[in-house]
Coordinates of N, CA and C in Angstrom, one line a residue:
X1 N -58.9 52.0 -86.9 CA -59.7 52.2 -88.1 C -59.3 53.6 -88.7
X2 N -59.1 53.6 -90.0 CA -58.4 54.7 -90.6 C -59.3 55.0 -91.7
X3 N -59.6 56.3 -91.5 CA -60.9 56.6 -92.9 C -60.0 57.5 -93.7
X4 N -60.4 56.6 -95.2 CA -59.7 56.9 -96.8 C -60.0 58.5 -96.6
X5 N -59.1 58.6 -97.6 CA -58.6 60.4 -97.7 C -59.7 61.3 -98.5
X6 N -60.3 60.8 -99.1 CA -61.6 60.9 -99.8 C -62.5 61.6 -99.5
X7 N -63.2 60.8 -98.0 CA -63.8 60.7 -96.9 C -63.6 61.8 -96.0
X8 N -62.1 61.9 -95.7 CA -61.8 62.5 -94.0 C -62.4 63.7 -94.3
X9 N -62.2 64.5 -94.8 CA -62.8 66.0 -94.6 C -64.3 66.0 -94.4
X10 N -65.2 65.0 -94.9 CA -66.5 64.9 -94.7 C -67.0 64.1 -93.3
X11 N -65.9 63.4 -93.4 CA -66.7 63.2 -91.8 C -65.2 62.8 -90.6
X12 N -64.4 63.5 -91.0 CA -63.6 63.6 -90.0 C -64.1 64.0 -88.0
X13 N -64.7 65.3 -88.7 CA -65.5 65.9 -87.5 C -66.5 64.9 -86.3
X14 N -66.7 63.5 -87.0 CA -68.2 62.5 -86.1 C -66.9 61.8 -85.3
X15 N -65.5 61.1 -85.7 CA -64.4 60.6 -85.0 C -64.0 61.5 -84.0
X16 N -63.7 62.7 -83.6 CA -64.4 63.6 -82.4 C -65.3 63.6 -81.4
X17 N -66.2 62.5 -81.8 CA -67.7 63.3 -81.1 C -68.2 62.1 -79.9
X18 N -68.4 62.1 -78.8 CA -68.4 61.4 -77.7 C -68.9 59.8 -78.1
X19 N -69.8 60.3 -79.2 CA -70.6 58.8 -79.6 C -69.6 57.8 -80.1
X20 N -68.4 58.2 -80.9 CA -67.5 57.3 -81.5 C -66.1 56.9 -81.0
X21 N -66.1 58.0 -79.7 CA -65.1 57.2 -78.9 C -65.4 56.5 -78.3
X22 N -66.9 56.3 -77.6 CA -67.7 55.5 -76.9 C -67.8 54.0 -77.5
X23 N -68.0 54.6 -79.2 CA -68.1 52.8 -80.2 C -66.6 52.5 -80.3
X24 N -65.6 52.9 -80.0 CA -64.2 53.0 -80.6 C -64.1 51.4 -79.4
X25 N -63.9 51.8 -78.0 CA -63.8 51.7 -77.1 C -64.8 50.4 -76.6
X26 N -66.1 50.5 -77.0 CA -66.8 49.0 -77.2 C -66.6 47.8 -78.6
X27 N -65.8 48.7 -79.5 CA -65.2 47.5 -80.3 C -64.1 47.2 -79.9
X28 N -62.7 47.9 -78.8 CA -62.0 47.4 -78.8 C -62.0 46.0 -77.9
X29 N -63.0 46.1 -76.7 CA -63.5 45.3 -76.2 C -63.9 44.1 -76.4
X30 N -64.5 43.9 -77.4 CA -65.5 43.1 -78.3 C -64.3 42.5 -78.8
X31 N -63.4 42.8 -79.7 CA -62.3 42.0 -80.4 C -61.4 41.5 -79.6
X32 N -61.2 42.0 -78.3 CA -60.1 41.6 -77.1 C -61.0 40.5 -76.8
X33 N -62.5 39.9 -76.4 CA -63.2 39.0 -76.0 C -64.1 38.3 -76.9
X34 N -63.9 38.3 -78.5 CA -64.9 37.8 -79.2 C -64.3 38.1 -80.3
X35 N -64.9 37.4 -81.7 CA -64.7 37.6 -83.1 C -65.8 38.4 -83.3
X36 N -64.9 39.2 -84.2 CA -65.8 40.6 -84.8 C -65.4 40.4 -86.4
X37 N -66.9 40.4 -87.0 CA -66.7 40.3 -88.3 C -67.1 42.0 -88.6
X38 N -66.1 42.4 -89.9 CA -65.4 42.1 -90.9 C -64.1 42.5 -90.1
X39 N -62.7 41.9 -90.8 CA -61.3 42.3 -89.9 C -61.2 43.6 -89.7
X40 N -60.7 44.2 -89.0 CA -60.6 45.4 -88.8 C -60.3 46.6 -89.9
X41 N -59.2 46.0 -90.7 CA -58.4 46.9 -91.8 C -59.9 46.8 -93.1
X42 N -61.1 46.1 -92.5 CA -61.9 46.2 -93.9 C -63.5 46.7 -93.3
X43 N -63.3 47.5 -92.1 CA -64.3 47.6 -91.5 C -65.0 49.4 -92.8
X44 N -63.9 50.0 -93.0 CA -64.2 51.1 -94.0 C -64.0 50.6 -95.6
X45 N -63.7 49.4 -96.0 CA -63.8 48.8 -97.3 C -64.8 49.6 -98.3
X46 N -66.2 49.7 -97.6 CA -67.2 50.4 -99.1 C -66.6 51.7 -99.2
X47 N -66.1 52.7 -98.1 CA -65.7 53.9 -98.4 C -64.2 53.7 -99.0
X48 N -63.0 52.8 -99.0 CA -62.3 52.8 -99.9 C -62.1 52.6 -101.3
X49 N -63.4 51.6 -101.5 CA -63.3 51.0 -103.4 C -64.5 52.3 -103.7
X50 N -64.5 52.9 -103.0 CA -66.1 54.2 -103.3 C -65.5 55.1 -103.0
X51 N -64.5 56.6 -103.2 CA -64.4 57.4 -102.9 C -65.7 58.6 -102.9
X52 N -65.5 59.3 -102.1 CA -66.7 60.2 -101.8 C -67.1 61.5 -103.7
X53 N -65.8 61.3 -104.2 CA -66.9 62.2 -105.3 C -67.5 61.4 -106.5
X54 N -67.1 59.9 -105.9 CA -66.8 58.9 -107.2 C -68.4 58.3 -107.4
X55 N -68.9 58.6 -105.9 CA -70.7 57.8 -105.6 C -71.3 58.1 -106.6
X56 N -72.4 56.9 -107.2 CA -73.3 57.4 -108.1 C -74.5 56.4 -107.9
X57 N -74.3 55.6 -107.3 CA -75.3 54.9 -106.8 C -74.7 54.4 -105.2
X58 N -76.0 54.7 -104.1 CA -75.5 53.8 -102.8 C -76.6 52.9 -102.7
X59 N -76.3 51.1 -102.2 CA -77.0 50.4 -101.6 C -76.6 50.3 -100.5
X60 N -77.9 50.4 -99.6 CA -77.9 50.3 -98.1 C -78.3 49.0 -97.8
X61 N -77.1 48.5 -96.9 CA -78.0 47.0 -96.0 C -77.6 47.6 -94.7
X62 N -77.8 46.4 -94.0 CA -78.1 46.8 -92.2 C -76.7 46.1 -91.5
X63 N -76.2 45.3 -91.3 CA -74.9 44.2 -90.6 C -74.5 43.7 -91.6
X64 N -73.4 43.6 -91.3 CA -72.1 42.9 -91.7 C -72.7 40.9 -91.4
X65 N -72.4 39.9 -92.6 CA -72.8 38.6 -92.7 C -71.7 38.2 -91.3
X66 N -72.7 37.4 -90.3 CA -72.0 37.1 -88.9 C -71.2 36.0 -89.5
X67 N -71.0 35.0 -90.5 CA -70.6 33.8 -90.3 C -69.0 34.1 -90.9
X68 N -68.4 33.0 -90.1 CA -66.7 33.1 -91.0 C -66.4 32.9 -92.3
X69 N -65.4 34.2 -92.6 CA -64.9 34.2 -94.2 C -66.2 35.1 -94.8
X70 N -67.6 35.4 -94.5 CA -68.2 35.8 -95.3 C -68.0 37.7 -95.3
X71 N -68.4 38.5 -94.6 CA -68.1 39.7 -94.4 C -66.7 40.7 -94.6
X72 N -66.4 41.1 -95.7 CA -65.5 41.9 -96.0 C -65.4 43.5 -95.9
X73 N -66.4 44.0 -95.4 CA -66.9 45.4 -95.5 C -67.7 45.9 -96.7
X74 N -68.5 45.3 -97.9 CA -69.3 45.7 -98.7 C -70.9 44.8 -98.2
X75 N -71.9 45.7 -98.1 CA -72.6 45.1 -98.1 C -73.5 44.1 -99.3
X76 N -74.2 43.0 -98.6 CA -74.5 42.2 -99.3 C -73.5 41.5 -100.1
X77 N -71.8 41.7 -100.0 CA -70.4 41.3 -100.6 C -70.5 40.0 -99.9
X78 N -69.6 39.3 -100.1 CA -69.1 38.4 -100.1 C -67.8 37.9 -100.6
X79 N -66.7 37.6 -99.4 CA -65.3 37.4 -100.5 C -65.3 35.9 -101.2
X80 N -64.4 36.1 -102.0 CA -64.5 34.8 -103.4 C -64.4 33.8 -102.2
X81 N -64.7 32.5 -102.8 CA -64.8 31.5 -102.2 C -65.5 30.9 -101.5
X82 N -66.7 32.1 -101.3 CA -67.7 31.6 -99.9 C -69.1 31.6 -101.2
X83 N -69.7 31.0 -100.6 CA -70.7 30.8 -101.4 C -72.1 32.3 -101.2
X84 N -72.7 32.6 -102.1 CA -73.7 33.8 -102.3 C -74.9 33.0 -101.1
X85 N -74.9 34.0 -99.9 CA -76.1 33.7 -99.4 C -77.3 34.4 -100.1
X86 N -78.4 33.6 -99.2 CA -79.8 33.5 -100.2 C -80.3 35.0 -100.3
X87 N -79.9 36.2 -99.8 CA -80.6 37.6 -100.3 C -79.8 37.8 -101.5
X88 N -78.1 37.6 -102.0 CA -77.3 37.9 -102.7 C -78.0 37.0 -103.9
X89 N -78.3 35.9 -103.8 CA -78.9 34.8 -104.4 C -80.1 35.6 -105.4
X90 N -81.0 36.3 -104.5 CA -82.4 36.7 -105.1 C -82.1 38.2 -105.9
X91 N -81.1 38.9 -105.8 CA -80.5 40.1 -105.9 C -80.1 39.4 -107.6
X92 N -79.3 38.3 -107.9 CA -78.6 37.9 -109.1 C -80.1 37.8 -110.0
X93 N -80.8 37.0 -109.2 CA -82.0 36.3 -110.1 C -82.5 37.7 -110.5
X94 N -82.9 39.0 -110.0 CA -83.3 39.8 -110.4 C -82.3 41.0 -111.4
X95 N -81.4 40.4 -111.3 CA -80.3 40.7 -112.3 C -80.5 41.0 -113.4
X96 N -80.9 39.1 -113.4 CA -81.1 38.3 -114.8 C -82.1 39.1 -115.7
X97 N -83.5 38.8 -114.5 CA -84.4 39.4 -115.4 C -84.6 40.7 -115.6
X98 N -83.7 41.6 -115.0 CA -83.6 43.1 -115.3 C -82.5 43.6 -116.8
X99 N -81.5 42.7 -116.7 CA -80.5 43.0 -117.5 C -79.9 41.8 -118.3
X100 N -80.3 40.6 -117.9 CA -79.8 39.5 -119.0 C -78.5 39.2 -118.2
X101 N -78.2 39.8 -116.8 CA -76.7 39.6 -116.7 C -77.0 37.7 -116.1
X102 N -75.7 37.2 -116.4 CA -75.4 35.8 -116.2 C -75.2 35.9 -114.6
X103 N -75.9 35.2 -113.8 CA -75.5 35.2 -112.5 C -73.7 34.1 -112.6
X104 N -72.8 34.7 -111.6 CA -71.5 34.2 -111.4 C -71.7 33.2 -110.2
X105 N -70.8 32.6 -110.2 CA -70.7 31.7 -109.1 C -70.4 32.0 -107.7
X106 N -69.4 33.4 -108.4 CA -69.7 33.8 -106.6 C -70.0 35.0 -105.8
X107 N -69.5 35.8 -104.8 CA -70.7 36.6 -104.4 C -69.7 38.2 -104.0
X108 N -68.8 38.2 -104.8 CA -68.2 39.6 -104.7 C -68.7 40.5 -105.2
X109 N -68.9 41.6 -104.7 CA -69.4 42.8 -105.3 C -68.7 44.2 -106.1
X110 N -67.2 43.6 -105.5 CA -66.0 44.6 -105.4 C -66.4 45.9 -107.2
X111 N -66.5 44.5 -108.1 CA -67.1 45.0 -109.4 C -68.0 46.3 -109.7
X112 N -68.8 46.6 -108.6 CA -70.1 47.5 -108.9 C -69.3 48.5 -107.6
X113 N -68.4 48.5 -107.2 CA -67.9 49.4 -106.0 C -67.2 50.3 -106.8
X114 N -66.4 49.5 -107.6 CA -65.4 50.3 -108.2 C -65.5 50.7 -109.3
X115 N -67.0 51.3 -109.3 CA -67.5 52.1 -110.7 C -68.2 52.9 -110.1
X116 N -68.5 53.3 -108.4 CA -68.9 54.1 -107.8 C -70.2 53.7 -107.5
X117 N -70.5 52.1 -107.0 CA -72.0 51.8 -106.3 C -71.5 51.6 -105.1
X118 N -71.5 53.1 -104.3 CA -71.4 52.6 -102.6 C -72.1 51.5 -102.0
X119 N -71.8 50.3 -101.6 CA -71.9 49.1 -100.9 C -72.0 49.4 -99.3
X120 N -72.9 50.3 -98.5 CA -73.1 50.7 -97.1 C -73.9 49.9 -96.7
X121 N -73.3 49.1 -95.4 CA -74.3 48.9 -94.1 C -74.4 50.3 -93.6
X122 N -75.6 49.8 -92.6 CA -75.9 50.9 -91.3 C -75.0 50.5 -90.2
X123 N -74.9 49.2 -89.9 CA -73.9 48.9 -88.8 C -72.8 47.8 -89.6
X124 N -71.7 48.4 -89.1 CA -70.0 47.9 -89.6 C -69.3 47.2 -89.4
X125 N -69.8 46.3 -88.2 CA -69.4 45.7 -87.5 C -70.3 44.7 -86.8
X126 N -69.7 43.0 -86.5 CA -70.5 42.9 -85.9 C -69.7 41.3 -85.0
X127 N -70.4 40.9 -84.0 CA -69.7 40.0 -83.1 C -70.1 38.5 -84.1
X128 N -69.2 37.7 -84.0 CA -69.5 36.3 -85.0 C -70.5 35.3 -84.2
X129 N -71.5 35.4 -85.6 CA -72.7 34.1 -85.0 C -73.7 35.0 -84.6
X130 N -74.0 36.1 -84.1 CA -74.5 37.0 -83.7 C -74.8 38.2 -84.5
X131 N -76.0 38.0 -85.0 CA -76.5 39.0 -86.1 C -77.2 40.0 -85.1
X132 N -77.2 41.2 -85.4 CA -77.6 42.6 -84.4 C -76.9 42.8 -83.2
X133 N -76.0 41.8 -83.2 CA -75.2 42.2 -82.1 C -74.4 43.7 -81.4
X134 N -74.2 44.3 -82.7 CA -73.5 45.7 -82.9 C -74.5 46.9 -82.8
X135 N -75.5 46.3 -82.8 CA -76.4 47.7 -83.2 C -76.9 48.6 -81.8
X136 N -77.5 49.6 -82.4 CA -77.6 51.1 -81.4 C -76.2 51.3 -80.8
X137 N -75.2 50.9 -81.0 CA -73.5 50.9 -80.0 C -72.9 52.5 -81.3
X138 N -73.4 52.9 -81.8 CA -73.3 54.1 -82.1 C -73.1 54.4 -83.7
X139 N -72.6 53.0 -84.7 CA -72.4 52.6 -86.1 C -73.6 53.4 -87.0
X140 N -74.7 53.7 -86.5 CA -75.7 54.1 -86.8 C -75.5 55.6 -87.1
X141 N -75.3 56.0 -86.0 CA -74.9 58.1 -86.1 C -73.7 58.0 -87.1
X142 N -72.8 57.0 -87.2 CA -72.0 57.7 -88.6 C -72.2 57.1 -89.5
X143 N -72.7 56.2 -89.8 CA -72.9 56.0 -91.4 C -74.2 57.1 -91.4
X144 N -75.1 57.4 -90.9 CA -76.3 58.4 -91.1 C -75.4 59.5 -91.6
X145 N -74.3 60.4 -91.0 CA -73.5 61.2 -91.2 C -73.5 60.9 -92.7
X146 N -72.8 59.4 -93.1 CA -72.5 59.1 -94.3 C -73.6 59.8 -95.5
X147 N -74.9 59.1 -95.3 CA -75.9 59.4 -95.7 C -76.2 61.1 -96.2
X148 N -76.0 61.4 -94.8 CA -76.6 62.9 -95.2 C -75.3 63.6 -95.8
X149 N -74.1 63.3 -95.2 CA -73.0 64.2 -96.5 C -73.2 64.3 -98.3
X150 N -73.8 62.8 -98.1 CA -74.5 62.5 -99.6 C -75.0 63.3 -99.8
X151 N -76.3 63.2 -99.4 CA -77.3 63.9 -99.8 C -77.7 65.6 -100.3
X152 N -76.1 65.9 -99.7 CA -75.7 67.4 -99.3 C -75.0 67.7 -100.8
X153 N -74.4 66.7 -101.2 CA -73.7 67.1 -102.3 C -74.5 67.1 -103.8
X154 N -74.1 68.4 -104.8 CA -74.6 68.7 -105.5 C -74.5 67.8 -106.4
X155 N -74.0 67.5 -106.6 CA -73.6 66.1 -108.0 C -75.0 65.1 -107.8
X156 N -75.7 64.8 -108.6 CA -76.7 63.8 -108.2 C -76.3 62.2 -107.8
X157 N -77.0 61.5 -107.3 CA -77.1 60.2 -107.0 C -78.3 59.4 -106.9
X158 N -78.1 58.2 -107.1 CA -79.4 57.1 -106.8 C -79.5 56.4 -105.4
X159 N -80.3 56.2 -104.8 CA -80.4 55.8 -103.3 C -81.2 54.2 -103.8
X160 N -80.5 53.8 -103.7 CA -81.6 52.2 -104.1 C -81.9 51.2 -102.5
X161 N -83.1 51.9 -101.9 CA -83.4 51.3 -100.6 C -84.5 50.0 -100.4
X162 N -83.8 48.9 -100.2 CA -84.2 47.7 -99.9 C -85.1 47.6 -98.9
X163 N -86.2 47.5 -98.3 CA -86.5 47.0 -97.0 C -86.5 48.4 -96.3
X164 N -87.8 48.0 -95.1 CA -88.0 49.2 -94.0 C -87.0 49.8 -93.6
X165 N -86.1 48.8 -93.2 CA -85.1 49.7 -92.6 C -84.4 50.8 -93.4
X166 N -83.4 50.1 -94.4 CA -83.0 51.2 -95.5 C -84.0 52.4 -95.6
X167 N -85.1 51.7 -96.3 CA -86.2 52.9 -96.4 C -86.6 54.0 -95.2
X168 N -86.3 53.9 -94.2 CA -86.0 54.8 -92.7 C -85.0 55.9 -93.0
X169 N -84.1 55.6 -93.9 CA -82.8 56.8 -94.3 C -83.5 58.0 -95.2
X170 N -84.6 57.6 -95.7 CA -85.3 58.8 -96.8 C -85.2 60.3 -96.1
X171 N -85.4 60.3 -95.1 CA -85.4 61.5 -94.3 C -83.8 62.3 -94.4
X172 N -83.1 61.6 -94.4 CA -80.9 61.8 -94.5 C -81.5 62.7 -95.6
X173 N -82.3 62.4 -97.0 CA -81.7 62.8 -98.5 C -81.9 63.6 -99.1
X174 N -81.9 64.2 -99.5 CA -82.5 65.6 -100.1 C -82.9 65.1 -101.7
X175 N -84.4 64.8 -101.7 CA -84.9 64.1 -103.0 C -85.2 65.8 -104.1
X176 N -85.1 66.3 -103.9 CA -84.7 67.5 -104.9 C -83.8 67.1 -106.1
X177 N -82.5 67.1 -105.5 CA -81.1 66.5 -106.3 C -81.2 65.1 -106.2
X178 N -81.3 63.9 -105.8 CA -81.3 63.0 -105.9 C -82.3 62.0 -106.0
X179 N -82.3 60.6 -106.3 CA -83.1 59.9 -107.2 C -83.5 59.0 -106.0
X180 N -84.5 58.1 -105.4 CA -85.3 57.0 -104.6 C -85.7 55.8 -105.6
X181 N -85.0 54.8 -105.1 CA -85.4 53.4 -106.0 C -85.6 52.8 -104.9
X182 N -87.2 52.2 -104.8 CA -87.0 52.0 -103.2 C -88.4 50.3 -103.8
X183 N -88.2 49.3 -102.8 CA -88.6 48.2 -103.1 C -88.3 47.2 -101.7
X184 N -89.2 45.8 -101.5 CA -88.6 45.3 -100.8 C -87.5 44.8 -100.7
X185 N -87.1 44.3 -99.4 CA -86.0 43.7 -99.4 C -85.5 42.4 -100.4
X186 N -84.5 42.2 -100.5 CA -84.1 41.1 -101.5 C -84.1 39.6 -100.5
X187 N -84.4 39.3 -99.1 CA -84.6 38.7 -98.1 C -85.5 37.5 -98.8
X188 N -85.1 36.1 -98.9 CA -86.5 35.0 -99.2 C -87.7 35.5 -98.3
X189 N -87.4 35.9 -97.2 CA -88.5 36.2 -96.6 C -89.5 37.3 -97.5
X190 N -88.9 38.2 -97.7 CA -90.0 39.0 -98.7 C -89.6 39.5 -99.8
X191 N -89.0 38.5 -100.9 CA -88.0 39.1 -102.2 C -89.7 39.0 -103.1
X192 N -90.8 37.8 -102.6 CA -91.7 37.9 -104.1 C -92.7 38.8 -103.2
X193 N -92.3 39.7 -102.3 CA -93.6 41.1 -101.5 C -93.1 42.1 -102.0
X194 N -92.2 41.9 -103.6 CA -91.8 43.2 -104.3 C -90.5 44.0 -105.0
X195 N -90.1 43.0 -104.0 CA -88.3 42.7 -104.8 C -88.4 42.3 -106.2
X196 N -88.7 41.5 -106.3 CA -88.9 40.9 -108.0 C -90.0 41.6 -108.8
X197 N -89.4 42.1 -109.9 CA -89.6 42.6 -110.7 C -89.7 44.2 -110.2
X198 N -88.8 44.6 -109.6 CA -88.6 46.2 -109.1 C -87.8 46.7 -110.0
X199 N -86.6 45.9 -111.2 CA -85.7 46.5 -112.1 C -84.6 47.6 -111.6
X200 N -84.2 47.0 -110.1 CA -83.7 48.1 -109.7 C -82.4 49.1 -110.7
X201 N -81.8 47.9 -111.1 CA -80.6 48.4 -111.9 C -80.7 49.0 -113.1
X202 N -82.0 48.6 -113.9 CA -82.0 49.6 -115.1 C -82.9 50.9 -115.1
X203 N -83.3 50.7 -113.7 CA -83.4 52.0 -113.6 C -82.9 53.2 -113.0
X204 N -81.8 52.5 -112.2 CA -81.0 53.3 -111.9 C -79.6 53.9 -113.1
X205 N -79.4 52.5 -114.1 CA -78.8 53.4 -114.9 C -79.7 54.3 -116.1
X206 N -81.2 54.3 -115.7 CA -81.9 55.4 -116.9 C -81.7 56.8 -116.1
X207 N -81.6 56.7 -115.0 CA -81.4 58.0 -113.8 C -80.0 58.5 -114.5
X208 N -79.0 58.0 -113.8 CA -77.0 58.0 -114.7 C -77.6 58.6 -116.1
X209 N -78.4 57.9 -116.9 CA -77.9 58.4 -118.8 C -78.8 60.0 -118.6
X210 N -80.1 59.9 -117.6 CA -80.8 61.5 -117.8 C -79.8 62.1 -117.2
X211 N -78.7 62.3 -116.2 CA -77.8 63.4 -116.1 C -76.7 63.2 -116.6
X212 N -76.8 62.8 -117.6 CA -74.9 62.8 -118.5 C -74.1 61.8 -118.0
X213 N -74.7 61.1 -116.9 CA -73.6 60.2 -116.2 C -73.2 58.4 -117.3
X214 N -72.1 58.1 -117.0 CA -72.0 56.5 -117.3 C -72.7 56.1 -116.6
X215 N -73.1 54.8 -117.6 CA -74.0 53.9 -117.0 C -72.9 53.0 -116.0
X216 N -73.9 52.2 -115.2 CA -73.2 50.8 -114.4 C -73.1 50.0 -115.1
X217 N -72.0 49.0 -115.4 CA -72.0 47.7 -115.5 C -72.3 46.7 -114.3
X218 N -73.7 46.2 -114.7 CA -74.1 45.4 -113.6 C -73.6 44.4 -113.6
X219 N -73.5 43.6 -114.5 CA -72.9 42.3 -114.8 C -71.4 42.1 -114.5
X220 N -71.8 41.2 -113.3 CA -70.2 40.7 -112.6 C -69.3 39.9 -113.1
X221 N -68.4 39.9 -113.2 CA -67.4 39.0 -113.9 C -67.5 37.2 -113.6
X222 N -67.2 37.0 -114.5 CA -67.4 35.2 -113.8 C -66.1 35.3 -113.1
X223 N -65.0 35.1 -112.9 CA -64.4 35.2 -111.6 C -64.5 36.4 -110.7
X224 N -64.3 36.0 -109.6 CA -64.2 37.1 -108.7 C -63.1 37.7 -108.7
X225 N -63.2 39.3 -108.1 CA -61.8 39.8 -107.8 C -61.2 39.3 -106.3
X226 N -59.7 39.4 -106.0 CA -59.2 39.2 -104.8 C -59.6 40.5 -104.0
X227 N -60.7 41.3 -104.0 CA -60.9 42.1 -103.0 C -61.9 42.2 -102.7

């Protein structure tokens, strides 16, 4: 695993540190004896289509989608051809009614990465079929790193945190310089306990126009990209 050039100087220092040679070493494991979703060369994907001064919005999920072909390294992504599972499903609906955008047929995100909406899990990895399977194995201490290098930087951003968990990271951010859109998860399990009707997107680009910044284009392309 090779972290984009962007990146390295900010958290070069955590690929040193006993906890990641520990996770290095239980993933190599894991792939010698099991399918690990996302492939390896796409385990850093949100920090490559997101360079580190390019962030202007991060969404946080939790694991990588366990089933085959779905998990590419963005979360809540999906590569072309697989069909939008049901949180990505409830995320479009609230699209619609936030922004008028036309939900697409399929469930790439690559679109909103590469205008600088960091796409983070907390865990990066995970064994196929087997959702949490990766977690506490150390994925957690560096994306947090992720988190707080953010938070450190003077340039503002938006944190748009889905669900308990996400909402756990508030502590990483330094809400001074940066912005909290925080709501339930997009989950059928609790999308109408608050998810719907949260607007997360237009208010995160009213945050973008109060500091000078470009807005997002939320609205996904009807085809997807190959990445």
């Amino acid at each position: 695993m090779k972290l984009p050039a962007s990146w390295k100087k900010h958290l070069a220092p955590e690929l040193e540190k006993p906890y990641f040679h520990q996770l290095q070493e239980f993933l190599e494991e894991e792939r010698r004896t099991h399918q690990v979703f996302p492939a390896e060369e796409d385990v850093f994907a949100a920090l490559e289509l997101t360079p580190y001064d390019a962030v202007k919005v991060v969404i946080l999920g939790q694991d990588p989608y366990h089933d085959v072909g779905q998990a590419h390294g963005l979360s809540f992504s999906v590569r072309p051809g697989v069909r939008p599972p049901p949180s990505l499903l409830n995320i479009y609906k609230e699209l619609k009614t936030d922004l008028g955008c036309t939900p697409p047929k399929h469930g790439n995100l690559s679109h909103w990465a590469r205008q600088g909406v960091l796409l983070l899990n907390t865990v990066l990895t995970v064994q196929a079929h087997k959702p949490t399977s990766h977690r506490r194995k150390g994925w957690e201490h560096f994306t947090d790193a992720i988190i707080r290098t953010l938070g450190e930087r003077d340039k503002p951003m938006v944190f748009i945190l889905w669900g308990s968990h996400a909402q756990s990271k508030k502590k990483l951010i330094d809400t001074s310089r940066h912005a909290i859109l925080e709501s339930a998860h997009p989950s059928p399990l609790s999308a109408k306990a608050g998810f719907f009707g949260s607007r997360p997107f237009s208010q995160a680009n009213k945050r973008l126009r109060e500091w000078g910044e470009a807005e997002i284009d939320w609205c996904l392309p009807a085809e997807a990209s190959d990445s």
